[in-house]
Coordinates of C-alpha atoms and ligand atoms in Angstrom, one line a residue:
Chain A
M17 CA 4.5 8.9 -43.9
F18 CA 3.2 12.1 -42.3
E19 CA 0.7 13.2 -44.8
N20 CA -0.5 10.1 -44.6
L21 CA -0.9 10.3 -40.8
F22 CA -2.4 13.8 -41.2
S23 CA -4.8 13.0 -43.7
Y24 CA -6.1 9.8 -41.1
L25 CA -6.5 12.4 -38.3
E26 CA -8.8 14.8 -40.5
F27 CA -11.2 11.8 -39.3
P28 CA -13.2 12.2 -35.9
F29 CA -13.1 8.6 -35.3
V30 CA -9.9 8.5 -35.3
R31 CA -9.1 11.5 -33.3
Y32 CA -12.0 9.7 -31.0
A33 CA -9.5 6.7 -30.1
L34 CA -6.5 8.5 -29.9
I35 CA -8.0 10.5 -27.3
T36 CA -9.5 7.0 -25.6
G37 CA -6.7 4.9 -25.9
V38 CA -4.4 7.8 -23.8
M39 CA -7.0 8.1 -21.5
I40 CA -7.3 4.4 -20.8
S41 CA -3.2 3.8 -20.6
L42 CA -3.1 6.6 -18.2
C43 CA -5.3 5.4 -15.7
S44 CA -4.1 2.1 -15.8
S45 CA -0.4 2.9 -15.6
L46 CA -1.3 5.2 -12.3
L47 CA -3.1 2.2 -11.0
G48 CA -0.4 0.1 -11.8
V49 CA 1.9 1.7 -9.9
T50 CA 0.2 0.5 -6.7
L51 CA -0.5 -2.7 -8.0
V52 CA 2.5 -3.6 -8.8
L53 CA 4.3 -2.2 -5.4
K54 CA 1.2 -4.1 -3.2
R55 CA 2.0 -7.1 -5.3
F56 CA -1.5 -6.8 -6.6
S57 CA -0.7 -7.2 -9.8
F58 CA -2.4 -10.9 -10.0
I59 CA -5.5 -9.4 -9.5
G60 CA -5.6 -7.7 -12.7
D61 CA -4.7 -10.4 -14.3
G62 CA -7.3 -12.5 -13.0
L63 CA -9.9 -9.7 -13.6
S64 CA -9.0 -9.5 -16.8
H65 CA -10.0 -12.9 -17.8
V66 CA -13.0 -13.1 -15.7
A67 CA -14.6 -10.2 -17.8
F68 CA -13.6 -12.3 -20.9
G69 CA -16.1 -14.6 -19.5
A70 CA -18.6 -12.1 -18.6
I71 CA -18.3 -10.3 -22.0
A72 CA -19.6 -14.1 -23.2
V73 CA -22.5 -14.0 -20.9
A74 CA -23.2 -10.6 -22.2
S75 CA -23.6 -11.6 -26.1
V76 CA -25.4 -15.1 -25.1
F77 CA -28.4 -12.9 -24.1
N78 CA -27.5 -10.8 -27.1
L79 CA -27.7 -7.2 -24.8
S80 CA -26.9 -4.4 -26.6
N81 CA -25.3 -2.9 -23.9
R82 CA -22.9 -5.0 -22.3
M83 CA -21.5 -3.0 -19.9
I84 CA -24.4 -3.6 -17.8
V85 CA -23.4 -7.2 -17.2
V86 CA -19.6 -7.3 -17.3
M87 CA -19.3 -4.1 -14.7
P88 CA -20.9 -5.4 -12.1
I89 CA -19.3 -9.1 -12.3
T90 CA -15.8 -8.0 -13.1
V91 CA -16.2 -5.2 -9.8
L92 CA -17.5 -8.7 -7.9
C93 CA -14.5 -10.7 -8.4
A94 CA -12.4 -7.8 -7.8
V95 CA -13.9 -8.1 -4.3
L96 CA -13.6 -11.5 -4.3
L97 CA -10.0 -12.2 -5.7
L98 CA -8.7 -9.5 -3.0
K99 CA -10.6 -11.5 0.0
T100 CA -9.1 -14.5 -1.0
G101 CA -5.7 -13.3 -1.9
Q102 CA -5.2 -11.5 1.7
N103 CA -6.5 -14.8 3.3
A104 CA -3.1 -16.9 4.3
K105 CA -5.4 -19.9 5.0
I106 CA -6.6 -20.5 1.4
K107 CA -3.9 -20.3 -1.0
G108 CA -4.3 -17.2 -2.9
D109 CA -2.4 -17.8 -6.3
A110 CA -4.2 -20.8 -6.6
A111 CA -7.7 -19.8 -5.7
I112 CA -7.1 -17.3 -8.6
A113 CA -5.5 -19.3 -11.0
M114 CA -8.8 -21.2 -10.9
I115 CA -11.1 -18.2 -11.1
S116 CA -9.6 -17.2 -14.3
V117 CA -8.8 -20.1 -15.9
G118 CA -12.6 -21.1 -15.2
S119 CA -13.9 -17.9 -16.8
L120 CA -12.1 -18.6 -19.3
A121 CA -13.0 -21.6 -20.8
L122 CA -16.2 -21.0 -19.4
G123 CA -16.6 -17.9 -21.5
Y124 CA -15.2 -19.8 -24.7
L125 CA -17.3 -22.4 -24.2
L126 CA -20.8 -20.3 -23.9
M127 CA -19.5 -18.2 -27.1
N128 CA -19.1 -21.7 -29.1
I129 CA -22.9 -23.2 -27.8
F130 CA -25.0 -20.1 -28.1
S131 CA -22.7 -17.6 -30.8
T132 CA -25.1 -16.7 -33.5
S133 CA -21.8 -15.1 -35.1
S134 CA -20.8 -16.7 -38.3
N135 CA -17.2 -15.3 -37.4
L136 CA -16.9 -17.4 -34.3
S137 CA -13.1 -17.5 -33.9
G138 CA -12.7 -13.5 -35.1
D139 CA -14.8 -13.0 -32.2
V140 CA -13.0 -14.9 -29.7
C141 CA -9.7 -13.2 -31.0
S142 CA -10.8 -9.9 -30.8
T143 CA -12.2 -10.1 -27.3
L144 CA -9.1 -12.0 -26.3
F145 CA -6.3 -9.4 -27.9
G146 CA -8.5 -6.2 -28.9
S147 CA -10.7 -5.1 -31.8
T148 CA -8.3 -5.3 -34.9
S149 CA -9.6 -1.6 -35.5
M150 CA -10.3 0.9 -32.3
L151 CA -11.6 2.9 -35.0
T152 CA -15.0 0.9 -34.6
L153 CA -16.1 2.6 -31.5
S154 CA -19.0 4.3 -31.6
K155 CA -19.7 7.8 -30.1
S156 CA -21.2 7.0 -27.0
E157 CA -18.6 4.1 -26.4
V158 CA -15.8 6.6 -26.5
I159 CA -17.7 9.1 -24.5
F160 CA -18.4 6.4 -22.0
S161 CA -14.6 5.7 -22.0
I162 CA -13.6 9.2 -21.5
I163 CA -15.9 10.0 -18.6
L164 CA -14.8 6.7 -16.9
S165 CA -10.9 7.3 -17.2
A166 CA -11.4 11.1 -16.4
A167 CA -13.0 9.8 -12.9
V168 CA -10.4 7.1 -12.4
I169 CA -7.7 9.7 -12.8
L170 CA -9.6 12.4 -10.5
I171 CA -10.1 9.7 -7.8
F172 CA -6.2 8.7 -8.0
I173 CA -5.5 12.2 -7.6
F174 CA -7.5 13.0 -4.9
F175 CA -6.5 10.4 -2.7
Y176 CA -3.0 10.0 -3.9
N177 CA -1.4 10.6 -0.4
R178 CA -3.9 8.2 1.3
I179 CA -2.7 5.2 -1.7
F180 CA 0.8 5.9 -0.6
A181 CA 0.5 5.7 2.7
V182 CA -1.5 2.5 2.6
T183 CA 0.6 0.9 -0.2
F184 CA 4.4 1.4 1.8
D185 CA 3.0 0.3 5.2
E186 CA -0.3 -0.5 5.2
E187 CA -0.1 -1.5 9.5
F188 CA 0.9 2.1 9.9
A189 CA -1.8 3.5 8.1
S190 CA -4.2 1.5 10.0
A191 CA -2.7 1.7 13.3
S192 CA -2.8 5.5 12.7
G193 CA -6.1 5.8 11.9
T194 CA -6.6 5.6 8.1
I195 CA -9.1 2.9 7.3
A196 CA -6.1 0.6 4.8
K197 CA -9.1 -1.8 3.8
N198 CA -11.7 0.6 2.3
Y199 CA -8.5 1.8 0.5
N200 CA -7.8 -1.9 -0.8
L201 CA -11.5 -2.1 -1.6
L202 CA -11.3 1.3 -3.5
I203 CA -8.1 -0.1 -5.3
A204 CA -9.6 -3.0 -6.3
V205 CA -12.7 -1.4 -7.5
V206 CA -11.0 0.8 -9.7
T207 CA -8.9 -1.6 -11.1
A208 CA -11.7 -3.4 -12.3
V209 CA -13.3 -0.4 -14.0
I210 CA -10.2 0.1 -16.0
I211 CA -10.2 -3.6 -16.9
V212 CA -13.3 -3.4 -18.1
I213 CA -13.1 -0.1 -20.1
A214 CA -9.3 -1.5 -21.5
M215 CA -10.8 -4.6 -23.2
K216 CA -12.1 -2.5 -26.0
L217 CA -8.3 -1.3 -26.5
V218 CA -5.8 -3.8 -26.1
G219 CA -8.5 -6.5 -25.8
S220 CA -8.4 -8.9 -22.1
L221 CA -5.4 -11.2 -22.5
L222 CA -3.4 -8.0 -22.9
I223 CA -4.6 -5.5 -20.0
S224 CA -1.7 -6.7 -17.6
A225 CA 0.5 -5.1 -19.8
L226 CA -0.9 -2.0 -19.6
I227 CA -1.3 -1.9 -15.8
V228 CA 2.5 -3.4 -15.2
F229 CA 5.1 -2.2 -18.2
P230 CA 4.5 1.5 -17.8
A231 CA 5.4 1.0 -13.5
L232 CA 8.2 -1.4 -14.2
S233 CA 9.7 0.7 -16.7
S234 CA 9.4 3.6 -14.5
M235 CA 10.9 2.3 -11.3
R236 CA 13.7 1.7 -13.3
I237 CA 14.8 4.8 -13.2
F238 CA 12.9 6.8 -10.6
K239 CA 13.2 6.6 -6.7
S240 CA 10.4 8.3 -5.5
F241 CA 6.6 7.6 -5.8
K242 CA 5.8 10.5 -7.2
S243 CA 8.4 10.7 -10.1
V244 CA 7.4 7.0 -10.6
T245 CA 3.8 7.9 -10.4
I246 CA 4.3 11.0 -13.0
F247 CA 6.9 9.6 -15.5
S248 CA 4.7 6.3 -15.6
A249 CA 1.7 7.7 -17.2
V250 CA 4.1 10.0 -19.1
I251 CA 5.1 6.8 -20.6
A252 CA 1.7 5.2 -20.7
A253 CA 0.2 7.9 -22.9
V254 CA 3.5 8.0 -25.1
C255 CA 3.6 4.4 -25.9
S256 CA -0.2 4.4 -26.3
C257 CA -0.4 7.2 -28.6
S258 CA 2.9 6.0 -30.9
G259 CA 2.0 2.5 -30.9
M260 CA -2.0 3.6 -32.2
I261 CA -0.4 5.3 -35.2
I262 CA 2.1 2.9 -35.7
S263 CA -0.8 0.1 -36.0
V264 CA -2.8 2.7 -38.0
L265 CA -0.2 4.2 -40.5
A266 CA 1.4 0.0 -40.6
G267 CA -2.0 -1.8 -40.5
T268 CA -1.1 -4.1 -37.6
P269 CA -3.6 -4.5 -34.2
V270 CA -4.0 -2.4 -32.1
G271 CA -3.6 -3.9 -28.9
A272 CA -0.4 -5.5 -29.6
T273 CA 0.8 -2.8 -31.2
I274 CA 0.5 -0.7 -27.7
V275 CA 2.5 -3.7 -25.5
A276 CA 5.0 -4.0 -27.9
V277 CA 5.9 -0.2 -28.0
N278 CA 5.5 -0.4 -24.1
A279 CA 8.0 -3.5 -23.9
A280 CA 10.6 -1.7 -26.2
A281 CA 10.4 1.9 -23.7
F282 CA 10.9 -1.0 -21.0
G283 CA 14.3 -1.8 -22.5
V284 CA 15.1 1.5 -22.9
C285 CA 14.3 2.3 -19.1
W286 CA 16.1 -0.3 -18.2
L287 CA 19.1 0.5 -20.0
I288 CA 19.0 4.3 -18.8
G289 CA 18.8 2.4 -15.5
I290 CA 22.0 0.5 -15.4
I291 CA 23.8 3.8 -16.8
I292 CA 22.5 5.7 -14.2
G293 CA 23.6 3.3 -11.5
R294 CA 27.3 3.0 -12.9
S295 CA 27.4 7.0 -13.3
A296 CA 26.4 7.4 -9.4
K297 CA 29.2 4.7 -8.5
Chain B
M12 CA -8.2 9.0 33.2
A13 CA -7.8 5.9 31.5
L14 CA -6.5 6.6 28.3
I15 CA -6.5 2.1 28.0
T16 CA -7.8 -1.0 29.9
V17 CA -7.0 -3.7 28.8
S18 CA -9.0 -6.9 30.3
D19 CA -8.8 -10.4 30.8
L20 CA -7.0 -10.2 27.4
T21 CA -6.1 -13.5 25.8
F22 CA -4.2 -12.9 22.5
G23 CA -1.7 -15.1 20.4
Y24 CA -1.9 -16.5 16.4
D25 CA -4.7 -18.0 15.6
S26 CA -5.6 -20.4 18.3
R27 CA -2.2 -20.9 19.7
K28 CA -2.7 -18.5 22.9
I29 CA 0.9 -16.2 23.7
V30 CA -0.4 -14.6 26.9
E31 CA -3.7 -15.5 28.5
N32 CA -5.6 -13.1 30.7
L33 CA -3.5 -10.1 30.8
N34 CA -5.4 -7.1 32.7
F35 CA -3.5 -3.7 33.0
S36 CA -4.3 -0.1 32.5
V37 CA -2.7 3.1 30.9
S38 CA -3.5 6.6 32.1
S39 CA -3.0 9.8 30.2
G40 CA 0.5 10.9 30.7
D41 CA 2.2 7.6 31.7
Y42 CA 5.1 5.8 30.2
L43 CA 4.5 2.4 30.1
C44 CA 7.6 0.0 29.4
I45 CA 6.8 -3.7 28.0
V46 CA 9.9 -6.1 28.7
G47 CA 10.1 -9.8 27.9
E48 CA 12.6 -12.5 26.3
N49 CA 12.7 -12.7 22.8
G50 CA 9.5 -14.3 21.3
S51 CA 7.7 -13.9 24.7
G52 CA 5.2 -11.6 22.8
K53 CA 5.3 -8.2 23.2
T54 CA 5.0 -7.1 19.5
T55 CA 2.2 -9.5 19.1
L56 CA 0.4 -7.3 22.4
M57 CA 1.2 -4.1 20.8
K58 CA -0.6 -5.2 17.4
T59 CA -3.3 -6.2 19.4
L60 CA -3.3 -3.1 21.3
L61 CA -3.7 -1.4 17.7
H62 CA -6.2 -3.3 16.7
L63 CA -4.2 -4.5 14.0
K64 CA -4.7 -8.3 15.1
E65 CA -8.0 -9.3 16.6
P66 CA -7.3 -10.3 20.5
I67 CA -8.7 -14.3 21.3
S68 CA -10.5 -13.1 23.9
G69 CA -11.1 -10.3 26.5
E70 CA -11.4 -6.5 26.1
I71 CA -9.5 -3.7 25.0
L72 CA -11.5 -0.4 26.2
I73 CA -10.1 2.6 24.4
G74 CA -10.7 5.8 26.6
S75 CA -13.5 8.1 25.4
G76 CA -10.2 11.0 25.1
L77 CA -8.2 8.9 22.0
K78 CA -9.1 8.6 18.3
K79 CA -7.3 6.3 16.4
N80 CA -5.9 9.3 14.3
E81 CA -4.2 10.7 17.4
I82 CA -1.8 7.5 17.5
G83 CA 1.7 7.2 16.8
Y84 CA 3.2 4.2 15.9
L85 CA 6.9 2.8 15.5
P86 CA 7.0 -1.2 13.8
Q87 CA 9.8 -3.6 14.5
H88 CA 9.5 -4.9 11.6
T89 CA 8.0 -2.9 8.4
A90 CA 7.2 -5.4 5.4
V91 CA 8.7 -2.8 2.8
Q92 CA 9.7 -4.2 -0.3
K93 CA 13.3 -3.8 -1.4
D94 CA 12.7 -2.3 -4.7
F95 CA 9.9 0.3 -3.0
P96 CA 10.5 3.6 -4.7
A97 CA 10.2 6.2 -1.9
S98 CA 11.6 9.3 -0.9
V99 CA 12.7 9.8 2.9
W100 CA 10.1 13.4 2.5
E101 CA 7.2 11.0 1.2
I102 CA 7.7 8.4 4.0
V103 CA 8.1 11.4 6.9
L104 CA 5.0 13.0 5.3
S105 CA 2.5 10.0 5.4
G106 CA 2.8 10.0 8.9
C107 CA 0.6 13.1 8.9
Q108 CA -2.3 11.7 7.0
G109 CA -4.3 11.3 10.3
R110 CA -4.2 14.4 10.9
C111 CA -5.6 15.5 7.5
G112 CA -9.0 14.2 8.0
L113 CA -11.4 14.9 5.0
R114 CA -9.0 17.4 3.4
P115 CA -6.8 16.0 0.4
F116 CA -3.6 17.0 0.3
Y117 CA -1.0 18.0 3.2
N118 CA -0.9 22.1 3.9
K119 CA 1.7 24.2 5.3
D120 CA 1.1 23.1 8.9
D121 CA 1.9 19.4 7.9
K122 CA 4.7 20.0 6.1
N123 CA 6.4 21.7 8.9
I124 CA 5.6 19.1 11.4
A125 CA 7.3 16.7 8.9
L126 CA 10.2 19.4 8.6
N127 CA 10.7 19.7 12.9
N128 CA 10.3 15.9 13.1
M129 CA 13.4 15.2 10.7
E130 CA 15.0 17.8 12.1
R131 CA 14.7 16.1 15.5
M132 CA 15.9 12.7 14.1
G133 CA 18.7 14.5 11.9
I134 CA 17.7 13.1 8.7
T135 CA 16.9 16.7 7.2
S136 CA 19.7 16.4 4.8
L137 CA 18.1 12.6 3.5
A138 CA 15.1 14.5 2.7
S139 CA 15.1 13.4 -1.0
R140 CA 17.2 10.3 -0.8
S141 CA 15.3 7.0 -1.5
Y142 CA 14.5 5.0 1.5
R143 CA 15.7 1.7 0.6
E144 CA 19.2 3.1 0.4
L145 CA 19.7 4.0 3.7
S146 CA 21.6 2.3 6.4
G147 CA 19.6 0.5 9.1
G148 CA 20.1 3.0 11.6
Q149 CA 18.9 5.7 9.2
Q150 CA 15.9 3.6 8.1
Q151 CA 14.6 3.3 11.9
R152 CA 14.8 7.3 12.1
V153 CA 12.7 8.0 9.2
L154 CA 10.5 5.6 10.5
L155 CA 10.7 7.2 14.4
A156 CA 10.3 10.8 12.2
R157 CA 7.0 9.2 11.1
A158 CA 5.7 8.3 14.3
L159 CA 6.3 11.3 16.0
C160 CA 4.2 12.8 12.7
A161 CA 1.8 10.8 13.6
T162 CA 1.4 11.2 17.3
R163 CA -0.7 13.4 19.2
K164 CA -1.7 11.9 22.3
L165 CA -0.2 8.2 22.6
I166 CA 2.5 6.4 20.8
L167 CA 3.3 3.2 20.5
L168 CA 7.6 2.2 20.4
D169 CA 8.5 -1.6 19.0
E170 CA 12.2 -1.1 20.3
P171 CA 13.1 2.7 19.3
V172 CA 16.3 2.0 20.0
A173 CA 17.1 -1.0 18.2
G174 CA 19.8 -0.2 15.0
L175 CA 20.9 3.3 16.8
D176 CA 24.3 4.3 17.8
V177 CA 25.3 4.4 21.5
K178 CA 24.6 8.7 21.1
A179 CA 21.8 8.0 18.9
A180 CA 20.0 6.0 21.4
S181 CA 20.5 7.9 24.7
E182 CA 19.2 11.2 22.5
M183 CA 16.3 8.7 21.1
Y184 CA 15.6 8.0 24.9
K185 CA 16.1 12.0 25.8
L186 CA 13.7 12.2 23.5
I187 CA 10.9 10.5 24.5
A188 CA 10.9 11.7 27.9
E189 CA 10.6 15.0 26.5
L190 CA 7.4 13.7 24.7
N191 CA 6.2 12.5 27.9
N192 CA 6.8 15.8 29.8
E193 CA 4.8 17.2 27.2
G194 CA 1.8 15.3 28.3
I195 CA 2.0 12.6 25.4
T196 CA 1.6 8.5 26.9
I197 CA 4.3 6.3 26.1
I198 CA 4.4 2.7 25.5
M199 CA 7.3 1.1 24.5
I200 CA 8.7 -2.1 24.0
S201 CA 12.2 -2.5 25.2
H202 CA 15.1 -5.1 26.4
D203 CA 17.0 -2.5 27.8
I204 CA 16.2 -2.7 31.4
A205 CA 18.6 -0.1 32.5
A206 CA 16.7 3.0 30.5
A207 CA 13.1 1.7 31.7
A208 CA 14.0 1.5 35.2
K209 CA 15.8 5.1 34.3
Y210 CA 12.5 6.5 32.5
A211 CA 9.6 4.6 32.6
S212 CA 6.6 5.1 34.7
H213 CA 5.0 1.5 34.6
I214 CA 6.4 -1.7 33.4
L215 CA 4.2 -4.7 32.0
H216 CA 6.7 -7.5 31.8
I217 CA 5.5 -10.7 30.0
G218 CA 6.5 -14.3 29.5
R219 CA 5.8 -17.5 31.7
T220 CA 5.3 -15.0 34.8
V221 CA 3.4 -11.7 34.2
F222 CA 4.0 -8.5 36.1
Y223 CA 2.2 -5.2 35.8
G224 CA 2.8 -2.4 38.2
S225 CA 4.9 0.9 39.2
T226 CA 8.7 0.7 38.0
E227 CA 9.7 1.1 41.8
E228 CA 7.4 -1.9 42.6
Y229 CA 9.3 -4.0 39.6
L230 CA 12.2 -3.3 40.5
S231 CA 11.6 -4.8 44.2
S232 CA 10.0 -7.5 42.9
D233 CA 11.3 -11.1 42.6
I234 CA 10.8 -11.0 38.7
G235 CA 12.2 -7.7 38.7
C236 CA 15.4 -8.5 40.4
F237 CA 15.8 -11.7 38.4
F238 CA 15.4 -10.1 35.1
L239 CA 17.9 -7.2 36.3
S240 CA 20.3 -9.6 37.4
Q241 CA 20.2 -11.1 34.2
Q242 CA 20.9 -8.5 32.3
K243 CA 23.6 -7.8 34.4
G244 CA 25.6 -10.5 34.0
V245 CA 25.4 -9.9 29.9
S246 CA 26.4 -6.3 30.1
Ligands
ATP320 N1 2.9 -14.5 12.2 C1 3.2 -15.1 13.0 N2 2.2 -16.5 12.8 C2 2.6 -17.0 14.0 N3 3.3 -17.2 14.9 C3 3.7 -15.5 15.0 C4 3.9 -15.0 14.2 N4 4.4 -14.1 14.2 C5 5.2 -14.4 15.9 N5 4.5 -15.8 16.6 C6 4.9 -16.2 17.6 O1 4.9 -15.6 18.9 C7 5.4 -15.3 19.6 C8 5.2 -14.0 20.0 O2 6.3 -13.2 18.7 P1 6.4 -11.9 19.5 O3 6.9 -10.9 17.9 O4 5.4 -11.0 19.6 O5 7.6 -11.9 20.2 P2 8.8 -10.6 21.0 O6 8.3 -10.7 22.3 O7 8.2 -8.9 19.7 O8 10.0 -11.0 20.8 P3 11.1 -9.9 20.1 O9 12.0 -9.5 21.6 O10 12.1 -11.0 19.7 O11 10.8 -9.1 19.0 C9 6.8 -16.1 19.1 O12 6.9 -17.5 20.0 C10 6.7 -16.2 17.6 O13 7.0 -17.4 17.2
MG321 MG1 9.2 -8.0 19.2

């Protein structure tokens, strides 16, 4: 089996896919800690549906570079969702349900009416659940995702202390001179970017898993923000790497395999958390 | 020099006004104590002063000498989630954020300030503990240490002694008086009128009747006498 694996690793596109996958899951897990703690995970969920709609629009116009359409639409919706989510007068969650289900339906409708492809349901399925093989990524796509994920990771490290301050206590942060609004905006925009690049890997329906699982697993075991953040990055990298290898060897769909491995890791962390809790008493 | 001048301020929630046409000013070096019954709008006033809430009408003028990142704040309630992973050290250090400016990370000075304030609040031994596993009084001390880290010219304290034991409370009042002697301006909300009378230079009473003046003026006013006698009746 290992020989089999090594023979796969000989191919550069397999290595590219692995590197891209790990980078993408690293940055979604970093942001995931903040999104979960700020109760912003709904934004991630809503946005992934928006991105699906945007992809449908892009494919209708038959654009060679879909990012030109998908990225701005998703970022714009991230800002809108953030605004409505904070506005207590409009029911935030209802607005999000509206936007996300609306764009899901619109996306499918557009694809159905305008699609020139002979394999419509295959197209829809791979946009929703990730392409069956990550291995079809072109070199330029790989470089694009790696640059964006590296940028996200750098931004996160650079603003780490501020992100903590704003996540822990927004009122105190704004009272003492940190402009919390700007950081909320930054978080929403970066989330949108991550979702767009992660669509390739796991598809739009499964992205939330990449964001939420590592953070929740890590919070079972660790109790300081720093250790939770670092450990969730580690879990994310390990899970996505092993998920991709399993999917290559076993021929399972990449996205679903990665999410399944993440779910298993959550189970393990949950158990460890219980054991630590018991022995501490 | 006036640090904060409040003129014709009306504040409240949405369209419901809590206090109308309030006027007072805080000068550099003052020790202002805000008193009043539960629900009279003290916390709301403090949030409005901090621009966390928009005033309904009127103005809050901030003196030219005061920047936002020189203000410390102790909230009455923090909406911290039950399961938030954060160590005491991380929280206290986050009070130094305003000192960083464009610098992304904390430096040695910031860390020393955080250490000193933890020592002041007697929580050095809790540094690596998880915030959510502390008692209410310990949590209050952590948030006080954080507020002290952020304070360079002005500190706003919303019921600083709530949850502290008697000894810690009297030490707290002494500490605040010390800060005031060092030239830091204090705005404090308190239900402890005796402490207010002892330490504060000015008193703002809000409620059905509004009073603003020096502590002596307050103690000899009708409303002050009434409020004081009420409190005596309790204790
Ligand atoms: N989020 C809110 N939305 C609407 N009304 C509120 C809100 N918070 C407080 N109020 C109302 O505003 C009034 C003033 O509340 P505030 O918290 O300022 O009182 P307080 O003087 O600080 O009282 P306490 O001594 O209990 O702390 C109260 O009548 C309260 O019911
Ligand atoms: Mg209050």
